[in-house]
Amino acid sequence: MEEKKIQVDIKVPNQTRYLSLIGKIGEDIANELYRYSGDRETLAYHINLVLTEAMANAIRHANASDPDKIVRVVIFFEADELVIQVHDSGQGFDINNIPTPNAENILEDRGRGISLIRSLMDSVCYRTMKGGNILEMTKKLQ
Amino acid sequence: MNMLSEKKKDVTILYVREERLDAHNSGDLKTELASLFEGKEKSILVDLKDVRFIDSSGLGALVSGFKNAISHQGNLKLSGLQPQVKSMFELTRLHRVFEIFTSSEEALETF
């Protein structure tokens, strides 16, 4: 029989007060991965972080801080990968036009979010769909 | 944001009493640090011992405070970082920017 796996599909208002809720859900899912043999506490923190970063990005940049919009978060498993999607309904942004942090810009207040996601996940892409955009991140689970 | 400040000798210690320092509350910390330096405080220690989670905007608020310290000929140091929080400073190389101490008592001796 095929193993049933967790899938989460949740919509929250486009407000930063919900970052904690979504991050916590990500941590709890990481803690449910009974076959994961790596450092579970670190994985849970990293999933919390990438969800927080992606959602904050959607709220502020893609959805332009409009509190009437919504952010949709989908988390599921595909083969041995954890897939996290953050859907926004805004104008989007150019993920390839974000400077990589380096010695020259280390004292910038902003601009670390996408770079953090890239360093913690195995793949990151941002694509435009009908009515919005999706930031999709995947992580191989060993 | 829940913060508590305490003055010891010439150092203002700002205790961040939140489990998360993220895009929802980091603006408050940034504003508070700017206000302290503009109010002629020169030496500020931010104690993060209660903070279990920090994101890029939390780091950004501290970087903003650090730049404020420089422009006011002051000092901003950090103490009490939990292991996962410290790992975020290492991942972003910011551990090379800030002076980071295990405890506020240890940090106070260095001002």
PDB file of C-alpha atoms in Angstrom:
ATOM      1  CA  MET A   1       0.000   0.000   0.000  1.00  0.00           C
ATOM      2  CA  GLU A   2       1.299   3.437  -0.867  1.00  0.00           C
ATOM      3  CA  GLU A   3       2.332   5.453   2.173  1.00  0.00           C
ATOM      4  CA  LYS A   4       0.114   8.426   2.886  1.00  0.00           C
ATOM      5  CA  LYS A   5       2.040  11.613   3.520  1.00  0.00           C
ATOM      6  CA  ILE A   6       1.213  14.960   5.010  1.00  0.00           C
ATOM      7  CA  GLN A   7      -0.018  17.697   2.698  1.00  0.00           C
ATOM      8  CA  VAL A   8      -0.824  21.177   3.934  1.00  0.00           C
ATOM      9  CA  ASP A   9      -2.690  23.819   1.935  1.00  0.00           C
ATOM     10  CA  ILE A  10      -3.423  26.951   3.946  1.00  0.00           C
ATOM     11  CA  LYS A  11      -4.466  30.510   3.137  1.00  0.00           C
ATOM     12  CA  VAL A  12      -3.724  33.382   5.485  1.00  0.00           C
ATOM     13  CA  PRO A  13      -4.269  37.148   5.268  1.00  0.00           C
ATOM     14  CA  ASN A  14      -1.385  39.130   3.773  1.00  0.00           C
ATOM     15  CA  GLN A  15      -0.129  40.222   7.202  1.00  0.00           C
ATOM     16  CA  THR A  16       3.153  39.617   8.999  1.00  0.00           C
ATOM     17  CA  ARG A  17       1.364  38.596  12.209  1.00  0.00           C
ATOM     18  CA  TYR A  18       0.775  35.188  10.582  1.00  0.00           C
ATOM     19  CA  LEU A  19       4.481  34.512   9.952  1.00  0.00           C
ATOM     20  CA  SER A  20       4.799  32.803  13.317  1.00  0.00           C
ATOM     21  CA  LEU A  21       1.821  30.494  12.659  1.00  0.00           C
ATOM     22  CA  ILE A  22       3.114  29.364   9.255  1.00  0.00           C
ATOM     23  CA  GLY A  23       6.683  28.960  10.540  1.00  0.00           C
ATOM     24  CA  LYS A  24       5.397  26.816  13.416  1.00  0.00           C
ATOM     25  CA  ILE A  25       3.459  24.563  11.035  1.00  0.00           C
ATOM     26  CA  GLY A  26       6.673  24.064   9.044  1.00  0.00           C
ATOM     27  CA  GLU A  27       8.577  23.166  12.225  1.00  0.00           C
ATOM     28  CA  ASP A  28       5.891  20.708  13.281  1.00  0.00           C
ATOM     29  CA  ILE A  29       5.962  18.997   9.880  1.00  0.00           C
ATOM     30  CA  ALA A  30       9.764  18.666  10.080  1.00  0.00           C
ATOM     31  CA  ASN A  31       9.327  17.058  13.491  1.00  0.00           C
ATOM     32  CA  GLU A  32       6.870  14.516  12.019  1.00  0.00           C
ATOM     33  CA  LEU A  33       9.386  13.144   9.489  1.00  0.00           C
ATOM     34  CA  TYR A  34      10.005   9.929  11.349  1.00  0.00           C
ATOM     35  CA  ARG A  35      12.358   8.547   8.712  1.00  0.00           C
ATOM     36  CA  TYR A  36      14.589  11.620   8.606  1.00  0.00           C
ATOM     37  CA  SER A  37      18.021  10.689   9.880  1.00  0.00           C
ATOM     38  CA  GLY A  38      19.663  14.133   9.928  1.00  0.00           C
ATOM     39  CA  ASP A  39      19.601  16.831  12.601  1.00  0.00           C
ATOM     40  CA  ARG A  40      15.864  17.244  13.050  1.00  0.00           C
ATOM     41  CA  GLU A  41      16.100  20.389  15.206  1.00  0.00           C
ATOM     42  CA  THR A  42      18.162  22.168  12.567  1.00  0.00           C
ATOM     43  CA  LEU A  43      15.861  21.006   9.763  1.00  0.00           C
ATOM     44  CA  ALA A  44      12.840  22.303  11.717  1.00  0.00           C
ATOM     45  CA  TYR A  45      14.521  25.690  12.203  1.00  0.00           C
ATOM     46  CA  HIS A  46      15.452  25.902   8.524  1.00  0.00           C
ATOM     47  CA  ILE A  47      11.910  25.040   7.367  1.00  0.00           C
ATOM     48  CA  ASN A  48      10.546  27.673   9.758  1.00  0.00           C
ATOM     49  CA  LEU A  49      13.055  30.177   8.371  1.00  0.00           C
ATOM     50  CA  VAL A  50      12.441  29.578   4.646  1.00  0.00           C
ATOM     51  CA  LEU A  51       8.673  29.735   5.184  1.00  0.00           C
ATOM     52  CA  THR A  52       9.039  32.972   7.157  1.00  0.00           C
ATOM     53  CA  GLU A  53      11.319  34.507   4.524  1.00  0.00           C
ATOM     54  CA  ALA A  54       9.183  33.432   1.559  1.00  0.00           C
ATOM     55  CA  MET A  55       5.961  34.579   3.176  1.00  0.00           C
ATOM     56  CA  ALA A  56       7.403  37.933   4.316  1.00  0.00           C
ATOM     57  CA  ASN A  57       8.656  38.410   0.780  1.00  0.00           C
ATOM     58  CA  ALA A  58       5.205  37.668  -0.654  1.00  0.00           C
ATOM     59  CA  ILE A  59       3.532  40.036   1.826  1.00  0.00           C
ATOM     60  CA  ARG A  60       5.867  42.991   1.335  1.00  0.00           C
ATOM     61  CA  HIS A  61       7.127  42.774  -2.220  1.00  0.00           C
ATOM     62  CA  ALA A  62       4.715  40.684  -4.246  1.00  0.00           C
ATOM     63  CA  ASN A  63       1.453  41.644  -2.549  1.00  0.00           C
ATOM     64  CA  ALA A  64       2.701  45.184  -1.736  1.00  0.00           C
ATOM     65  CA  SER A  65       1.609  44.926   1.947  1.00  0.00           C
ATOM     66  CA  ASP A  66      -2.075  44.955   0.925  1.00  0.00           C
ATOM     67  CA  PRO A  67      -3.845  43.458   4.006  1.00  0.00           C
ATOM     68  CA  ASP A  68      -6.859  42.449   1.890  1.00  0.00           C
ATOM     69  CA  LYS A  69      -4.819  40.053  -0.212  1.00  0.00           C
ATOM     70  CA  ILE A  70      -4.029  36.522   0.839  1.00  0.00           C
ATOM     71  CA  VAL A  71      -0.955  34.332   0.857  1.00  0.00           C
ATOM     72  CA  ARG A  72      -1.392  30.625   0.132  1.00  0.00           C
ATOM     73  CA  VAL A  73       1.151  28.172   1.468  1.00  0.00           C
ATOM     74  CA  VAL A  74       1.307  24.582   0.199  1.00  0.00           C
ATOM     75  CA  ILE A  75       3.622  21.977   1.704  1.00  0.00           C
ATOM     76  CA  PHE A  76       3.829  18.426   0.354  1.00  0.00           C
ATOM     77  CA  PHE A  77       6.187  15.545  -0.302  1.00  0.00           C
ATOM     78  CA  GLU A  78       7.232  14.343  -3.730  1.00  0.00           C
ATOM     79  CA  ALA A  79       9.475  11.277  -3.832  1.00  0.00           C
ATOM     80  CA  ASP A  80      12.205  12.053  -1.287  1.00  0.00           C
ATOM     81  CA  GLU A  81      11.736  15.804  -1.477  1.00  0.00           C
ATOM     82  CA  LEU A  82       9.913  18.284   0.692  1.00  0.00           C
ATOM     83  CA  VAL A  83       8.209  20.852  -1.545  1.00  0.00           C
ATOM     84  CA  ILE A  84       7.128  24.246  -0.207  1.00  0.00           C
ATOM     85  CA  GLN A  85       5.139  26.682  -2.338  1.00  0.00           C
ATOM     86  CA  VAL A  86       4.233  30.227  -1.374  1.00  0.00           C
ATOM     87  CA  HIS A  87       1.613  31.720  -3.689  1.00  0.00           C
ATOM     88  CA  ASP A  88       1.087  35.465  -3.977  1.00  0.00           C
ATOM     89  CA  SER A  89      -1.450  37.396  -6.001  1.00  0.00           C
ATOM     90  CA  GLY A  90       0.590  40.502  -6.687  1.00  0.00           C
ATOM     91  CA  GLN A  91       2.856  41.955  -9.330  1.00  0.00           C
ATOM     92  CA  GLY A  92       5.740  39.708  -8.333  1.00  0.00           C
ATOM     93  CA  PHE A  93       9.455  40.451  -8.453  1.00  0.00           C
ATOM     94  CA  ASP A  94      12.527  39.376 -10.388  1.00  0.00           C
ATOM     95  CA  ILE A  95      14.218  36.695  -8.314  1.00  0.00           C
ATOM     96  CA  ASN A  96      17.295  36.848 -10.535  1.00  0.00           C
ATOM     97  CA  ASN A  97      17.752  40.557  -9.938  1.00  0.00           C
ATOM     98  CA  ILE A  98      18.501  40.283  -6.215  1.00  0.00           C
ATOM     99  CA  PRO A  99      22.129  41.009  -5.293  1.00  0.00           C
ATOM    100  CA  THR A 100      24.045  38.196  -3.604  1.00  0.00           C
ATOM    101  CA  PRO A 101      25.305  39.256  -0.174  1.00  0.00           C
ATOM    102  CA  ASN A 102      29.065  39.877  -0.171  1.00  0.00           C
ATOM    103  CA  ALA A 103      31.742  41.850   1.672  1.00  0.00           C
ATOM    104  CA  GLU A 104      30.673  45.109  -0.022  1.00  0.00           C
ATOM    105  CA  ASN A 105      26.976  44.933   0.826  1.00  0.00           C
ATOM    106  CA  ILE A 106      27.150  43.054   4.171  1.00  0.00           C
ATOM    107  CA  LEU A 107      25.943  46.168   6.022  1.00  0.00           C
ATOM    108  CA  GLU A 108      22.760  46.521   3.967  1.00  0.00           C
ATOM    109  CA  ASP A 109      19.627  46.329   6.161  1.00  0.00           C
ATOM    110  CA  ARG A 110      17.749  44.228   3.606  1.00  0.00           C
ATOM    111  CA  GLY A 111      18.276  41.695   0.854  1.00  0.00           C
ATOM    112  CA  ARG A 112      19.271  38.548   2.776  1.00  0.00           C
ATOM    113  CA  GLY A 113      15.963  36.664   2.576  1.00  0.00           C
ATOM    114  CA  ILE A 114      16.158  35.020  -0.849  1.00  0.00           C
ATOM    115  CA  SER A 115      19.864  34.363  -0.367  1.00  0.00           C
ATOM    116  CA  LEU A 116      19.114  32.547   2.917  1.00  0.00           C
ATOM    117  CA  ILE A 117      16.448  30.455   1.190  1.00  0.00           C
ATOM    118  CA  ARG A 118      18.891  29.566  -1.586  1.00  0.00           C
ATOM    119  CA  SER A 119      21.563  28.505   0.866  1.00  0.00           C
ATOM    120  CA  LEU A 120      19.203  26.280   2.891  1.00  0.00           C
ATOM    121  CA  MET A 121      17.128  24.646   0.127  1.00  0.00           C
ATOM    122  CA  ASP A 122      18.181  22.480  -2.812  1.00  0.00           C
ATOM    123  CA  SER A 123      16.179  24.362  -5.430  1.00  0.00           C
ATOM    124  CA  VAL A 124      14.335  27.675  -5.557  1.00  0.00           C
ATOM    125  CA  CYS A 125      12.252  29.042  -8.418  1.00  0.00           C
ATOM    126  CA  TYR A 126       9.732  31.833  -8.833  1.00  0.00           C
ATOM    127  CA  ARG A 127       7.226  31.560 -11.616  1.00  0.00           C
ATOM    128  CA  THR A 128       4.252  33.547 -12.781  1.00  0.00           C
ATOM    129  CA  MET A 129       0.908  31.789 -13.019  1.00  0.00           C
ATOM    130  CA  LYS A 130      -2.569  33.031 -13.868  1.00  0.00           C
ATOM    131  CA  GLY A 131      -3.520  35.552 -11.206  1.00  0.00           C
ATOM    132  CA  GLY A 132      -0.249  35.527  -9.345  1.00  0.00           C
ATOM    133  CA  ASN A 133       3.121  33.933  -8.719  1.00  0.00           C
ATOM    134  CA  ILE A 134       4.595  30.944  -6.916  1.00  0.00           C
ATOM    135  CA  LEU A 135       7.861  30.770  -5.043  1.00  0.00           C
ATOM    136  CA  GLU A 136       8.700  27.053  -4.965  1.00  0.00           C
ATOM    137  CA  MET A 137      11.443  25.599  -2.802  1.00  0.00           C
ATOM    138  CA  THR A 138      12.474  21.978  -2.509  1.00  0.00           C
ATOM    139  CA  LYS A 139      14.680  20.103  -0.083  1.00  0.00           C
ATOM    140  CA  LYS A 140      15.955  16.557  -0.433  1.00  0.00           C
ATOM    141  CA  LEU A 141      15.355  14.521   2.693  1.00  0.00           C
ATOM    142  CA  GLN A 142      17.884  11.812   3.473  1.00  0.00           C
TER     143      GLN A 142
ATOM    144  CA  MET B   1       7.541  44.114  20.772  1.00  0.00           C
ATOM    145  CA  ASN B   2       8.373  43.186  24.332  1.00  0.00           C
ATOM    146  CA  MET B   3      11.714  44.794  25.249  1.00  0.00           C
ATOM    147  CA  LEU B   4      13.256  45.715  28.569  1.00  0.00           C
ATOM    148  CA  SER B   5      16.107  48.161  28.983  1.00  0.00           C
ATOM    149  CA  GLU B   6      18.461  48.489  31.889  1.00  0.00           C
ATOM    150  CA  LYS B   7      21.398  50.814  32.443  1.00  0.00           C
ATOM    151  CA  LYS B   8      24.573  49.461  33.990  1.00  0.00           C
ATOM    152  CA  LYS B   9      27.354  52.022  34.354  1.00  0.00           C
ATOM    153  CA  ASP B  10      27.408  53.705  30.929  1.00  0.00           C
ATOM    154  CA  VAL B  11      25.923  50.769  29.024  1.00  0.00           C
ATOM    155  CA  THR B  12      22.268  50.403  28.077  1.00  0.00           C
ATOM    156  CA  ILE B  13      21.283  46.746  27.942  1.00  0.00           C
ATOM    157  CA  LEU B  14      18.281  46.054  25.744  1.00  0.00           C
ATOM    158  CA  TYR B  15      16.717  42.669  26.459  1.00  0.00           C
ATOM    159  CA  VAL B  16      14.607  41.420  23.534  1.00  0.00           C
ATOM    160  CA  ARG B  17      11.907  39.431  25.330  1.00  0.00           C
ATOM    161  CA  GLU B  18      10.391  37.701  22.337  1.00  0.00           C
ATOM    162  CA  GLU B  19      10.729  34.132  21.111  1.00  0.00           C
ATOM    163  CA  ARG B  20      10.811  35.333  17.498  1.00  0.00           C
ATOM    164  CA  LEU B  21      12.571  38.329  15.982  1.00  0.00           C
ATOM    165  CA  ASP B  22      11.073  38.469  12.495  1.00  0.00           C
ATOM    166  CA  ALA B  23       9.502  40.739   9.872  1.00  0.00           C
ATOM    167  CA  HIS B  24       6.509  41.274  12.168  1.00  0.00           C
ATOM    168  CA  ASN B  25       8.372  42.857  15.089  1.00  0.00           C
ATOM    169  CA  SER B  26      11.917  43.715  13.950  1.00  0.00           C
ATOM    170  CA  GLY B  27      10.850  47.237  12.919  1.00  0.00           C
ATOM    171  CA  ASP B  28      10.239  48.007  16.612  1.00  0.00           C
ATOM    172  CA  LEU B  29      13.793  46.987  17.508  1.00  0.00           C
ATOM    173  CA  LYS B  30      15.228  49.043  14.642  1.00  0.00           C
ATOM    174  CA  THR B  31      13.264  52.106  15.789  1.00  0.00           C
ATOM    175  CA  GLU B  32      14.257  51.615  19.438  1.00  0.00           C
ATOM    176  CA  LEU B  33      17.965  51.333  18.591  1.00  0.00           C
ATOM    177  CA  ALA B  34      17.823  54.437  16.374  1.00  0.00           C
ATOM    178  CA  SER B  35      16.052  56.335  19.147  1.00  0.00           C
ATOM    179  CA  LEU B  36      18.624  55.305  21.781  1.00  0.00           C
ATOM    180  CA  PHE B  37      21.584  56.443  19.674  1.00  0.00           C
ATOM    181  CA  GLU B  38      19.830  59.683  18.729  1.00  0.00           C
ATOM    182  CA  GLY B  39      19.207  60.194  22.462  1.00  0.00           C
ATOM    183  CA  LYS B  40      22.999  60.306  22.934  1.00  0.00           C
ATOM    184  CA  GLU B  41      23.453  56.765  24.197  1.00  0.00           C
ATOM    185  CA  LYS B  42      26.893  55.583  23.136  1.00  0.00           C
ATOM    186  CA  SER B  43      27.124  52.003  24.389  1.00  0.00           C
ATOM    187  CA  ILE B  44      24.325  49.547  23.757  1.00  0.00           C
ATOM    188  CA  LEU B  45      24.228  45.828  24.411  1.00  0.00           C
ATOM    189  CA  VAL B  46      21.387  43.857  22.809  1.00  0.00           C
ATOM    190  CA  ASP B  47      20.719  40.672  24.762  1.00  0.00           C
ATOM    191  CA  LEU B  48      19.010  37.963  22.710  1.00  0.00           C
ATOM    192  CA  LYS B  49      18.872  35.145  25.253  1.00  0.00           C
ATOM    193  CA  ASP B  50      15.062  34.827  24.982  1.00  0.00           C
ATOM    194  CA  VAL B  51      15.133  34.809  21.158  1.00  0.00           C
ATOM    195  CA  ARG B  52      14.814  31.316  19.710  1.00  0.00           C
ATOM    196  CA  PHE B  53      14.247  32.377  16.088  1.00  0.00           C
ATOM    197  CA  ILE B  54      15.632  35.206  13.950  1.00  0.00           C
ATOM    198  CA  ASP B  55      14.997  35.912  10.267  1.00  0.00           C
ATOM    199  CA  SER B  56      16.670  38.228   7.755  1.00  0.00           C
ATOM    200  CA  SER B  57      14.692  41.259   8.886  1.00  0.00           C
ATOM    201  CA  GLY B  58      15.706  40.635  12.514  1.00  0.00           C
ATOM    202  CA  LEU B  59      19.317  40.511  11.370  1.00  0.00           C
ATOM    203  CA  GLY B  60      18.663  43.651   9.315  1.00  0.00           C
ATOM    204  CA  ALA B  61      17.360  45.535  12.372  1.00  0.00           C
ATOM    205  CA  LEU B  62      20.569  44.714  14.252  1.00  0.00           C
ATOM    206  CA  VAL B  63      22.704  45.730  11.243  1.00  0.00           C
ATOM    207  CA  SER B  64      20.797  49.012  11.139  1.00  0.00           C
ATOM    208  CA  GLY B  65      21.581  49.506  14.848  1.00  0.00           C
ATOM    209  CA  PHE B  66      25.237  48.699  14.224  1.00  0.00           C
ATOM    210  CA  LYS B  67      25.420  51.381  11.505  1.00  0.00           C
ATOM    211  CA  ASN B  68      23.693  53.836  13.831  1.00  0.00           C
ATOM    212  CA  ALA B  69      26.344  53.082  16.450  1.00  0.00           C
ATOM    213  CA  ILE B  70      29.129  53.818  13.970  1.00  0.00           C
ATOM    214  CA  SER B  71      27.580  57.077  12.796  1.00  0.00           C
ATOM    215  CA  HIS B  72      27.181  58.244  16.421  1.00  0.00           C
ATOM    216  CA  GLN B  73      30.708  57.129  17.433  1.00  0.00           C
ATOM    217  CA  GLY B  74      29.090  54.517  19.659  1.00  0.00           C
ATOM    218  CA  ASN B  75      29.135  50.778  20.187  1.00  0.00           C
ATOM    219  CA  LEU B  76      26.565  48.042  19.688  1.00  0.00           C
ATOM    220  CA  LYS B  77      27.363  44.550  20.936  1.00  0.00           C
ATOM    221  CA  LEU B  78      25.328  41.346  21.250  1.00  0.00           C
ATOM    222  CA  SER B  79      24.975  38.688  23.941  1.00  0.00           C
ATOM    223  CA  GLY B  80      23.085  35.511  24.786  1.00  0.00           C
ATOM    224  CA  LEU B  81      22.646  34.059  21.293  1.00  0.00           C
ATOM    225  CA  GLN B  82      20.999  30.626  21.242  1.00  0.00           C
ATOM    226  CA  PRO B  83      22.758  28.106  18.954  1.00  0.00           C
ATOM    227  CA  GLN B  84      20.289  28.329  16.022  1.00  0.00           C
ATOM    228  CA  VAL B  85      20.293  32.135  16.216  1.00  0.00           C
ATOM    229  CA  LYS B  86      24.086  32.174  16.250  1.00  0.00           C
ATOM    230  CA  SER B  87      24.110  29.905  13.204  1.00  0.00           C
ATOM    231  CA  MET B  88      22.159  32.568  11.274  1.00  0.00           C
ATOM    232  CA  PHE B  89      24.903  35.109  12.021  1.00  0.00           C
ATOM    233  CA  GLU B  90      27.454  32.600  10.763  1.00  0.00           C
ATOM    234  CA  LEU B  91      25.470  31.769   7.631  1.00  0.00           C
ATOM    235  CA  THR B  92      25.248  35.453   6.715  1.00  0.00           C
ATOM    236  CA  ARG B  93      28.856  36.170   7.847  1.00  0.00           C
ATOM    237  CA  LEU B  94      27.504  38.766  10.282  1.00  0.00           C
ATOM    238  CA  HIS B  95      29.425  37.088  13.133  1.00  0.00           C
ATOM    239  CA  ARG B  96      32.441  38.887  11.636  1.00  0.00           C
ATOM    240  CA  VAL B  97      30.678  42.240  11.928  1.00  0.00           C
ATOM    241  CA  PHE B  98      29.306  42.075  15.476  1.00  0.00           C
ATOM    242  CA  GLU B  99      31.086  41.528  18.762  1.00  0.00           C
ATOM    243  CA  ILE B 100      29.142  38.607  20.222  1.00  0.00           C
ATOM    244  CA  PHE B 101      29.367  37.456  23.849  1.00  0.00           C
ATOM    245  CA  THR B 102      27.980  34.441  25.696  1.00  0.00           C
ATOM    246  CA  SER B 103      26.353  36.515  28.437  1.00  0.00           C
ATOM    247  CA  SER B 104      25.529  40.137  29.182  1.00  0.00           C
ATOM    248  CA  GLU B 105      27.895  40.010  32.197  1.00  0.00           C
ATOM    249  CA  GLU B 106      30.781  39.009  29.945  1.00  0.00           C
ATOM    250  CA  ALA B 107      29.886  41.665  27.368  1.00  0.00           C
ATOM    251  CA  LEU B 108      29.661  44.442  29.971  1.00  0.00           C
ATOM    252  CA  GLU B 109      33.328  44.011  30.860  1.00  0.00           C
ATOM    253  CA  THR B 110      34.355  44.873  27.295  1.00  0.00           C
ATOM    254  CA  PHE B 111      32.788  48.320  26.954  1.00  0.00           C
TER     255      PHE B 111
END
